[in-house]
PDB file of C-alpha atoms in Angstrom:
ATOM      1  CA  MET A  22       0.028   0.247  -0.276  1.00 71.00           C
ATOM      2  CA  ALA A  23       2.692   2.459   0.878  1.00 75.00           C
ATOM      3  CA  TYR A  24       4.591   1.543  -2.150  1.00 67.00           C
ATOM      4  CA  ASN A  25       1.724   2.256  -4.625  1.00 71.00           C
ATOM      5  CA  LYS A  26       1.352   5.761  -2.557  1.00 70.00           C
ATOM      6  CA  THR A  27       4.911   6.483  -3.257  1.00 66.00           C
ATOM      7  CA  LEU A  28       4.712   5.691  -6.963  1.00 63.00           C
ATOM      8  CA  ALA A  29       1.356   7.829  -7.057  1.00 67.00           C
ATOM      9  CA  GLN A  30       3.656  10.500  -5.772  1.00 67.00           C
ATOM     10  CA  LEU A  31       6.304  10.447  -7.708  1.00 64.00           C
ATOM     11  CA  ALA A  32       3.716  10.220 -11.070  1.00 70.00           C
ATOM     12  CA  ALA A  33       2.265  13.453  -9.983  1.00 67.00           C
ATOM     13  CA  GLN A  34       5.847  15.146  -9.041  1.00 69.00           C
ATOM     14  CA  GLU A  35       6.805  14.104 -12.867  1.00 79.00           C
ATOM     15  CA  LYS A  36       3.836  16.124 -14.374  1.00 81.00           C
ATOM     16  CA  LEU A  37       4.407  19.214 -12.048  1.00 84.00           C
ATOM     17  CA  GLY A  38       7.921  19.195 -13.536  1.00 88.00           C
ATOM     18  CA  TRP A  39       9.489  21.082 -10.705  1.00 93.00           C
ATOM     19  CA  LYS A  40      13.153  21.136 -10.404  1.00 93.00           C
ATOM     20  CA  VAL A  41      14.745  21.561  -6.879  1.00 93.00           C
ATOM     21  CA  GLY A  42      18.256  22.590  -5.586  1.00 93.00           C
ATOM     22  CA  ILE A  43      19.054  22.176  -1.990  1.00 92.00           C
ATOM     23  CA  ALA A  44      22.459  23.600  -0.907  1.00 90.00           C
ATOM     24  CA  PRO A  45      24.243  24.206   2.454  1.00 90.00           C
ATOM     25  CA  GLU A  46      25.162  27.649   3.152  1.00 87.00           C
ATOM     26  CA  GLN A  47      28.051  28.497   5.327  1.00 82.00           C
ATOM     27  CA  SER A  48      27.384  26.448   8.652  1.00 80.00           C
ATOM     28  CA  ARG A  49      24.103  28.123   9.541  1.00 90.00           C
ATOM     29  CA  ALA A  50      21.794  27.876   6.898  1.00 93.00           C
ATOM     30  CA  LEU A  51      19.983  25.674   3.996  1.00 95.00           C
ATOM     31  CA  GLU A  52      19.158  27.218   0.995  1.00 95.00           C
ATOM     32  CA  VAL A  53      16.480  25.291  -1.263  1.00 96.00           C
ATOM     33  CA  GLU A  54      15.397  26.741  -4.994  1.00 97.00           C
ATOM     34  CA  PHE A  55      12.558  26.013  -6.876  1.00 97.00           C
ATOM     35  CA  ARG A  56      11.651  26.259 -10.606  1.00 97.00           C
ATOM     36  CA  ASP A  57       8.785  25.041 -12.794  1.00 95.00           C
ATOM     37  CA  ARG A  58       9.479  22.923 -15.864  1.00 93.00           C
ATOM     38  CA  ASP A  59      10.170  26.226 -18.082  1.00 95.00           C
ATOM     39  CA  GLY A  60      12.992  27.390 -15.433  1.00 96.00           C
ATOM     40  CA  LYS A  61      10.756  30.007 -13.973  1.00 97.00           C
ATOM     41  CA  PRO A  62      10.999  30.631 -10.207  1.00 97.00           C
ATOM     42  CA  LEU A  63       8.260  29.100  -8.076  1.00 97.00           C
ATOM     43  CA  ASP A  64       7.184  31.543  -5.409  1.00 96.00           C
ATOM     44  CA  GLY A  65       4.484  31.283  -2.879  1.00 97.00           C
ATOM     45  CA  LEU A  66       5.355  27.881  -1.940  1.00 97.00           C
ATOM     46  CA  THR A  67       4.863  26.459   1.754  1.00 97.00           C
ATOM     47  CA  LEU A  68       8.164  24.278   2.659  1.00 97.00           C
ATOM     48  CA  THR A  69       8.495  21.598   5.497  1.00 97.00           C
ATOM     49  CA  GLY A  70      11.277  19.911   6.252  1.00 96.00           C
ATOM     50  CA  LYS A  71      13.633  17.635   8.381  1.00 95.00           C
ATOM     51  CA  MET A  72      17.316  16.787   8.558  1.00 95.00           C
ATOM     52  CA  GLU A  73      18.659  13.679  10.139  1.00 94.00           C
ATOM     53  CA  ARG A  74      22.140  12.371  10.289  1.00 93.00           C
ATOM     54  CA  PRO A  75      22.937   9.217   7.874  1.00 91.00           C
ATOM     55  CA  ALA A  76      24.024   6.864  10.713  1.00 84.00           C
ATOM     56  CA  THR A  77      22.075   7.819  13.467  1.00 83.00           C
ATOM     57  CA  GLU A  78      18.876   9.583  14.761  1.00 75.00           C
ATOM     58  CA  THR A  79      20.471  11.985  17.187  1.00 79.00           C
ATOM     59  CA  GLY A  80      20.484  15.553  16.326  1.00 82.00           C
ATOM     60  CA  ARG A  81      17.324  15.489  14.291  1.00 91.00           C
ATOM     61  CA  LEU A  82      16.487  18.837  13.056  1.00 94.00           C
ATOM     62  CA  THR A  83      13.087  20.462  11.701  1.00 95.00           C
ATOM     63  CA  PRO A  84      14.340  23.356   9.473  1.00 96.00           C
ATOM     64  CA  LYS A  85      11.758  26.586   9.044  1.00 96.00           C
ATOM     65  CA  PHE A  86      12.142  28.112   5.837  1.00 97.00           C
ATOM     66  CA  LYS A  87      11.411  31.559   4.477  1.00 97.00           C
ATOM     67  CA  ALA A  88      10.958  33.063   1.135  1.00 97.00           C
ATOM     68  CA  ILE A  89      14.374  34.953   0.241  1.00 96.00           C
ATOM     69  CA  GLY A  90      13.684  35.764  -3.319  1.00 96.00           C
ATOM     70  CA  PRO A  91      12.270  34.686  -6.420  1.00 97.00           C
ATOM     71  CA  GLY A  92      11.935  30.861  -6.116  1.00 97.00           C
ATOM     72  CA  TYR A  93      14.543  30.636  -3.440  1.00 97.00           C
ATOM     73  CA  TYR A  94      13.884  29.546   0.430  1.00 97.00           C
ATOM     74  CA  GLN A  95      16.110  29.347   3.361  1.00 96.00           C
ATOM     75  CA  ALA A  96      16.291  28.076   6.638  1.00 96.00           C
ATOM     76  CA  ASP A  97      18.378  29.432   9.679  1.00 95.00           C
ATOM     77  CA  LEU A  98      20.032  26.664  11.374  1.00 93.00           C
ATOM     78  CA  LYS A  99      22.049  26.336  14.612  1.00 88.00           C
ATOM     79  CA  PRO A 100      25.821  25.593  13.363  1.00 87.00           C
ATOM     80  CA  VAL A 101      26.200  22.477  11.745  1.00 89.00           C
ATOM     81  CA  SER A 102      28.589  20.219  10.310  1.00 89.00           C
ATOM     82  CA  GLY A 103      28.952  16.960   8.120  1.00 91.00           C
ATOM     83  CA  ALA A 104      26.720  14.943   6.353  1.00 93.00           C
ATOM     84  CA  TRP A 105      22.693  15.172   6.808  1.00 94.00           C
ATOM     85  CA  ASP A 106      19.978  13.538   4.800  1.00 95.00           C
ATOM     86  CA  VAL A 107      17.429  16.261   3.985  1.00 96.00           C
ATOM     87  CA  THR A 108      13.749  15.971   3.098  1.00 96.00           C
ATOM     88  CA  ILE A 109      11.723  18.991   2.123  1.00 96.00           C
ATOM     89  CA  HIS A 110       8.127  18.825   1.387  1.00 96.00           C
ATOM     90  CA  ALA A 111       6.797  21.923  -1.050  1.00 96.00           C
ATOM     91  CA  ARG A 112       2.905  22.556  -1.463  1.00 96.00           C
ATOM     92  CA  ASN A 113       1.635  25.129  -3.722  1.00 96.00           C
ATOM     93  CA  ALA A 114      -1.650  27.096  -3.351  1.00 95.00           C
ATOM     94  CA  LYS A 115      -3.318  24.706  -5.226  1.00 95.00           C
ATOM     95  CA  GLY A 116      -2.408  21.643  -2.887  1.00 93.00           C
ATOM     96  CA  ASP A 117       0.134  20.137  -5.240  1.00 93.00           C
ATOM     97  CA  LEU A 118       2.898  18.526  -3.128  1.00 92.00           C
ATOM     98  CA  PHE A 119       6.519  17.964  -4.235  1.00 93.00           C
ATOM     99  CA  VAL A 120       8.888  15.804  -1.861  1.00 94.00           C
ATOM    100  CA  ALA A 121      12.673  16.226  -2.485  1.00 94.00           C
ATOM    101  CA  GLU A 122      15.395  14.372  -0.791  1.00 94.00           C
ATOM    102  CA  ARG A 123      19.134  14.897  -0.848  1.00 94.00           C
ATOM    103  CA  ARG A 124      22.237  14.452   1.119  1.00 95.00           C
ATOM    104  CA  VAL A 125      24.155  17.501   1.861  1.00 94.00           C
ATOM    105  CA  THR A 126      27.235  18.064   3.717  1.00 92.00           C
ATOM    106  CA  TRP A 127      28.764  21.118   5.485  1.00 89.00           C
ATOM    107  CA  PRO A 128      32.595  21.589   6.084  1.00 83.00           C
TER     108      PRO A 128
END
């Protein structure tokens, strides 16, 4: 059942055609960029997320995102370092959902 739900979510995301970039900024921020299939910035999204260490559940974070420019969103963090698995859920005003997962590394 969960597998079918995941497949349906991936198919819906494919139809949206959104592209996402997730990047660590210094040691205190996580920056996310969303673009539509034509490369135009996606504004007005609501983002939620979580960050976890790849090898342990210790130190789990829940970043809070704010819009910082056309298609750009940022979460301020306490100083972090090393590798983190990041999951971002983005919704537009119509309720469309896009889920992005990346591993990012801070020095």
